[in-house]
Amino acid sequence: MIKKLSLVSLFTLLPASYYFAQTTVFAYLKDADGKPVERAEVDLKGNDNDVTADKIGYFQFVDLQPGHYQIVITKPNYETKVMEFDVANEKKKDLGTITLYSTLTSADQGLAIIDSDGDDEDSNSGQASTVGLLQSSQDVFSRIAAFDLGFYWFRPRGIDGRFGETMLNGVSMIKSDNGNVDFGNWGGLNEITRYPEISANHSPSEYAFGGNSSVVYKNTKASEYRKGFQFTQSLTNRNYRNRTSLRYSSGMSKKGWAFTVMGARRWADEGIQEGTFYDAYGAYLGIEKKFNDKHSMTFNFIGAPYRRSTSSPSTQEVYDYRGVHYNSYWGYQDGEQRSERVRKGFQPIFQIQDFWKINKNSSLWTSLSYQFGKDKGSRLDWQNVQNPSPTYYRNLPSYYDSLDPNASVVNPDGTMTTAQDAFQTSLAGWTSGDPNVTQLNWDRLYRRNMQQPADTYYGQFGKRALYYLVNDVSDDKIWNAATHFVHNFNDTTKFLLNVSYQNYRSEQYREVNDLLGADFVLNRDPFAATNQPGKSGLFNEGEENVTKKVGDKMTYDYIFRRQEVKVNPGVKFTTGAFDVFVSAMAGYSTSSREGLFKHYLYQDSYGKGADYNYWNYGLKGQVIYRLNGRNFFVYNGAYYSQAPYLEDLFINPRVNGSVAPNVKNMVVNANDLSYVISTPFLKLRLTGYLVDTENETTVQRFFADGIQLSNSDDQEIRLLFRVLSLRR
């Protein structure tokens, strides 16, 4: 009898143990006034069991296995909320009350708000702070800094934005030449890249060591988008006026396939700045194959071709005449607007990512990415004639007003007059907005070129261009590979390891865009005869063709190369009321320049130069102390070194291989301490910080007009022509 009872007990307890290994996760949705938010959609990423909140704002997910999860909460007229949480061996997990803010009141989403003090006996107290402090979007300060002020005008904490990290599907999108990110590479694909995970400022991240200015991680798995179509039409008053997009997601099929495709266009005949236009497209294709519950692979293609014009900076004098929306880069040609500054490019990204759950405690993500293509920026150039820009100082009223009123001067059209008359004419034109004075005169430029007498130059007969358009081109080829390994020792301790490699190659050169009615332009320094008599003046000595036509390279041509590898281990653990995250980094980079033009002044302009190698090390840490589920103290500390980027290393790479003297790794020591309150009715973050940098390199380039240097000092001559080569 006892044996029978034991057998019955065994089979009774087996299902019970299986039941307790699965968890029900639930929460309540409320608005800023504490009222329930019903019918909100709650998507569990990577799972087809999406749910809808009921009339009291309640939702739940049942039978969740232990692991890490992310949910996306959406409802029309409310801001989208992104949240993460961990499930351990617990029967129930209460996420508390989640507050959704209405977009109609422009309330800021900020930190995810969880109404829980962590005292629930069924909850895992080790995860309380992870949920309570999750940054699902930018807080009030970050949003204003990013979207209202903009990185060009404002740098949070005074930190250069290129000292951060932006990742897409596991790999870095940082450009090795200057450390910046070209967000236009995925421009318009807002619905694909809108849910990043952010480690603010110098706080440690699970995906990369990062720098001083946040780690932003974006992932674009095809199965994680809501099944069906999504159409968006937007109107703006910024650089572009219209945006249209269409996205379709298939969801995960029974055979383990998921597809997401999206197309978008942004355009404007004229943006908020006069004389500017915008025409950009975006395309995304995501394919995911789920082999089993432990293994899946994704393929992602992202491409965003664009063509847009840019606007000019202006002095206070010009602003006083024409206002803040004035743009000097355009003028009329045959009655139509034409801009000299047009950016266009297409640099598509191809990525493959493998997701492998090794066992219940370990997982490995592996990513491979390749990006290539050209970015071109046009500009007006000239030889042996005056700058045609309407904002050139000799074309402004203040210049004529500074002269003797009776002095003879030359009008922009070539006629002679007195300074007094020229001042009155220029002032009247700028005050009234006469386009013949305030804008480029394309017809005049064509006329000057076509009036040039034909002659023989370097064996080529024709009309030499005085004015012409050029493109500054960046032709990039970028390989990235990365792995992300996670091992959970137990419910409160996690080990992370990131290994990344980048191979960057960029050929940068200038090419002829438009000869404006002439036959060719000379690849020759127009200042050579006066500054260096007896020199050839050629930007590329020894070349057979000095007369350049449309599509030919001129002025400069060189290749940047950089390889970098980083190893980033980390440990996260919970003990008592403390959550601790420690992250380390070891890295190595090698950088070089190869000149393809032999400049007439610099012996080191041609050929491959030396390799410049740097080792980097770093340590970051975060400690969170939970007073309760709504009050926290957060400390972040970082001490690390960072190798100089290519443009910091090479002083003037367009014409030589010279490097800045005594360049060293930049060393950063950063600390901050925050007190955070997160409740349904109040969000507050009070932060004090101290950031110290050493060995930072800044290269400033400018044109110094009229400086006379002695020919006896070769070093001074090099300086003069370094400045002149960057005069525009």
Coordinates of C-alpha atoms in Angstrom, one line a residue, residues 361-593:
N361 CA 21.9 29.1 -19.3
S362 CA 24.0 30.1 -22.3
S363 CA 23.4 31.8 -25.6
L364 CA 25.6 33.1 -28.4
W365 CA 24.8 35.7 -31.1
T366 CA 27.1 36.1 -34.1
S367 CA 26.9 38.9 -36.6
L368 CA 28.6 39.6 -40.0
S369 CA 28.1 42.9 -41.8
Y370 CA 29.3 44.4 -45.1
Q371 CA 28.7 48.0 -46.2
F372 CA 29.8 49.7 -49.3
G373 CA 29.0 52.6 -51.6
K374 CA 29.8 56.3 -52.3
D375 CA 28.8 59.5 -50.6
K376 CA 29.2 62.6 -52.8
G377 CA 29.0 66.3 -51.8
S378 CA 29.2 68.9 -54.6
R379 CA 30.6 72.4 -54.3
L380 CA 31.6 75.3 -56.5
D381 CA 35.3 75.8 -57.2
W382 CA 37.2 78.4 -59.3
Q383 CA 40.7 79.2 -60.5
N384 CA 42.4 82.6 -61.0
V385 CA 39.1 84.5 -60.4
Q386 CA 37.3 86.0 -57.4
N387 CA 35.1 83.9 -55.1
P388 CA 31.6 84.1 -56.7
S389 CA 29.7 83.6 -53.4
P390 CA 27.3 86.4 -52.6
T391 CA 28.5 86.3 -49.0
Y392 CA 32.2 86.6 -49.8
Y393 CA 33.4 89.6 -47.8
R394 CA 34.3 91.6 -50.9
N395 CA 30.7 91.3 -52.2
L396 CA 29.1 92.6 -49.0
P397 CA 28.1 96.2 -48.2
S398 CA 30.5 96.3 -45.2
Y399 CA 33.5 95.8 -47.5
Y400 CA 32.8 98.8 -49.7
D401 CA 31.9 100.9 -46.6
S402 CA 35.4 100.2 -45.2
L403 CA 37.1 101.7 -48.2
D404 CA 37.8 105.3 -49.3
P405 CA 34.4 106.5 -50.7
N406 CA 36.2 107.7 -53.9
A407 CA 38.3 104.6 -54.4
S408 CA 37.9 102.7 -57.6
V409 CA 36.5 99.2 -57.2
V410 CA 35.3 96.4 -59.5
N411 CA 31.7 95.4 -59.5
P412 CA 30.9 91.6 -59.4
D413 CA 29.9 91.9 -63.1
G414 CA 33.4 93.3 -64.0
T415 CA 32.5 96.9 -64.4
M416 CA 34.3 99.8 -62.6
T417 CA 32.8 102.1 -60.1
T418 CA 33.5 104.0 -56.9
A419 CA 33.4 102.5 -53.4
Q420 CA 30.6 104.8 -52.4
D421 CA 28.4 103.9 -55.4
A422 CA 29.2 100.2 -54.9
F423 CA 28.2 100.4 -51.3
Q424 CA 24.8 102.0 -52.1
T425 CA 24.2 99.4 -54.9
S426 CA 25.1 96.5 -52.7
L427 CA 23.1 97.8 -49.7
A428 CA 20.0 98.3 -51.8
G429 CA 20.4 94.8 -53.3
W430 CA 20.8 93.1 -49.9
T431 CA 18.0 95.1 -48.3
S432 CA 15.5 94.4 -51.1
G433 CA 16.6 90.7 -51.6
D434 CA 17.6 91.2 -55.3
P435 CA 18.6 87.7 -56.4
N436 CA 21.3 89.1 -58.7
V437 CA 23.0 90.4 -55.5
T438 CA 22.0 87.9 -52.8
Q439 CA 22.2 84.6 -54.7
L440 CA 24.6 82.9 -57.1
N441 CA 24.4 84.1 -60.7
W442 CA 24.7 80.8 -62.7
D443 CA 24.3 82.6 -66.0
R444 CA 27.2 84.9 -65.3
L445 CA 29.4 81.9 -64.4
Y446 CA 28.5 80.1 -67.7
R447 CA 29.1 83.3 -69.6
R448 CA 32.6 83.9 -68.1
N449 CA 33.6 80.3 -69.0
M450 CA 32.3 80.4 -72.5
Q451 CA 34.0 83.8 -73.1
Q452 CA 37.4 82.2 -72.4
P453 CA 39.6 82.0 -75.5
A454 CA 40.4 78.4 -76.6
D455 CA 44.0 77.5 -76.2
T456 CA 46.3 74.5 -75.9
Y457 CA 47.0 73.3 -72.3
Y458 CA 49.2 70.3 -71.6
G459 CA 48.6 69.1 -75.1
Q460 CA 44.8 69.6 -74.9
F461 CA 43.0 72.3 -77.0
G462 CA 39.9 73.9 -75.6
K463 CA 38.4 76.4 -73.2
R464 CA 39.8 76.2 -69.6
A465 CA 37.2 76.5 -66.9
L466 CA 37.4 79.4 -64.5
Y467 CA 34.4 78.2 -62.6
Y468 CA 33.4 74.6 -62.2
L469 CA 31.6 72.2 -59.9
V470 CA 33.4 69.3 -58.1
N471 CA 32.3 66.4 -55.9
D472 CA 34.1 65.4 -52.7
V473 CA 33.7 61.6 -52.7
S474 CA 34.0 59.0 -50.0
D475 CA 34.0 55.5 -51.4
D476 CA 33.7 53.1 -48.4
K477 CA 34.1 49.4 -47.9
I478 CA 33.4 48.3 -44.3
W479 CA 33.5 44.7 -42.9
N480 CA 32.2 44.1 -39.4
A481 CA 32.1 40.8 -37.4
A482 CA 31.0 40.4 -33.8
T483 CA 29.9 37.9 -31.2
H484 CA 27.8 38.3 -28.1
F485 CA 28.0 35.5 -25.5
V486 CA 25.8 35.3 -22.4
H487 CA 26.0 32.8 -19.5
N488 CA 23.7 32.9 -16.5
F489 CA 25.4 31.3 -13.5
N490 CA 22.1 31.6 -11.6
D491 CA 19.1 33.9 -11.3
T492 CA 21.2 36.8 -10.0
T493 CA 24.6 36.4 -11.8
K494 CA 25.3 36.8 -15.5
F495 CA 28.5 36.7 -17.5
L496 CA 28.8 38.5 -20.8
L497 CA 31.5 38.5 -23.5
N498 CA 31.6 40.7 -26.7
V499 CA 34.2 40.3 -29.3
S500 CA 34.2 42.6 -32.4
Y501 CA 36.3 43.2 -35.5
Q502 CA 36.1 46.0 -38.1
N503 CA 38.0 46.4 -41.3
Y504 CA 37.5 49.9 -42.7
R505 CA 38.7 51.1 -46.2
S506 CA 37.7 54.4 -47.6
E507 CA 39.0 56.0 -50.8
Q508 CA 38.5 59.8 -50.7
Y509 CA 39.0 62.0 -53.7
R510 CA 37.6 65.0 -55.6
E511 CA 36.1 64.6 -59.1
V512 CA 34.8 67.0 -61.7
N513 CA 31.0 67.4 -61.6
D514 CA 30.2 70.1 -64.1
L515 CA 32.5 72.3 -66.2
L516 CA 29.8 75.0 -66.6
G517 CA 30.2 75.4 -70.4
A518 CA 34.0 75.0 -70.5
D519 CA 35.9 72.0 -72.0
F520 CA 38.2 71.0 -69.2
V521 CA 39.8 72.2 -65.9
L522 CA 43.5 72.0 -65.0
N523 CA 44.6 69.7 -62.1
R524 CA 47.0 72.4 -61.0
D525 CA 47.3 74.7 -58.0
P526 CA 46.3 78.3 -59.3
F527 CA 48.5 79.8 -56.5
A528 CA 51.7 77.9 -57.5
A529 CA 53.1 80.7 -59.7
T530 CA 53.1 83.3 -56.9
N531 CA 53.7 81.1 -53.9
Q532 CA 56.3 78.7 -55.3
P533 CA 57.9 80.0 -58.5
G534 CA 59.6 77.3 -60.5
K535 CA 57.5 74.4 -59.1
S536 CA 55.2 72.4 -61.4
G537 CA 52.1 73.3 -59.4
L538 CA 50.6 70.0 -60.3
F539 CA 48.4 68.2 -57.8
N540 CA 49.5 64.9 -59.3
E541 CA 53.0 65.1 -60.8
G542 CA 53.8 62.6 -63.5
E543 CA 50.2 62.0 -64.7
E544 CA 49.6 62.0 -68.5
N545 CA 46.3 63.9 -68.4
V546 CA 46.4 67.2 -66.5
T547 CA 43.2 68.5 -68.2
K548 CA 40.3 67.0 -66.4
K549 CA 36.8 66.5 -67.7
V550 CA 33.5 65.4 -66.0
G551 CA 34.1 62.3 -63.9
D552 CA 37.9 62.7 -63.7
K553 CA 39.6 62.8 -60.4
M554 CA 41.5 65.9 -59.4
T555 CA 43.1 67.8 -56.5
Y556 CA 43.5 64.9 -54.2
D557 CA 43.1 61.1 -54.0
Y558 CA 44.0 58.9 -51.0
I559 CA 42.9 55.8 -49.1
F560 CA 42.3 55.5 -45.4
R561 CA 42.6 52.1 -43.8
R562 CA 41.9 51.0 -40.2
Q563 CA 41.5 47.6 -38.5
E564 CA 40.3 47.3 -35.0
V565 CA 39.5 44.4 -32.6
K566 CA 37.9 44.7 -29.2
V567 CA 37.3 42.2 -26.4
N568 CA 34.6 43.2 -23.8
P569 CA 33.9 40.9 -20.9
G570 CA 31.3 41.8 -18.2
V571 CA 29.6 40.6 -15.1
K572 CA 26.2 41.5 -13.7
F573 CA 25.0 40.3 -10.3
T574 CA 22.6 41.2 -7.5
T575 CA 23.3 41.1 -3.8
G576 CA 20.8 42.3 -1.3
A577 CA 19.6 45.8 -2.3
F578 CA 22.5 46.3 -4.7
D579 CA 22.7 45.6 -8.5
V580 CA 26.3 45.6 -9.8
F581 CA 27.5 45.7 -13.4
V582 CA 31.2 45.6 -14.2
S583 CA 32.5 45.7 -17.8
A584 CA 36.1 45.6 -19.1
M585 CA 37.7 46.2 -22.5
A586 CA 40.9 45.4 -24.3
G587 CA 41.4 46.6 -27.9
Y588 CA 43.9 47.0 -30.7
S589 CA 43.8 49.2 -33.8
T590 CA 46.1 49.9 -36.7
S591 CA 45.6 52.9 -39.0
S592 CA 47.3 54.1 -42.2
R593 CA 47.0 56.4 -45.2

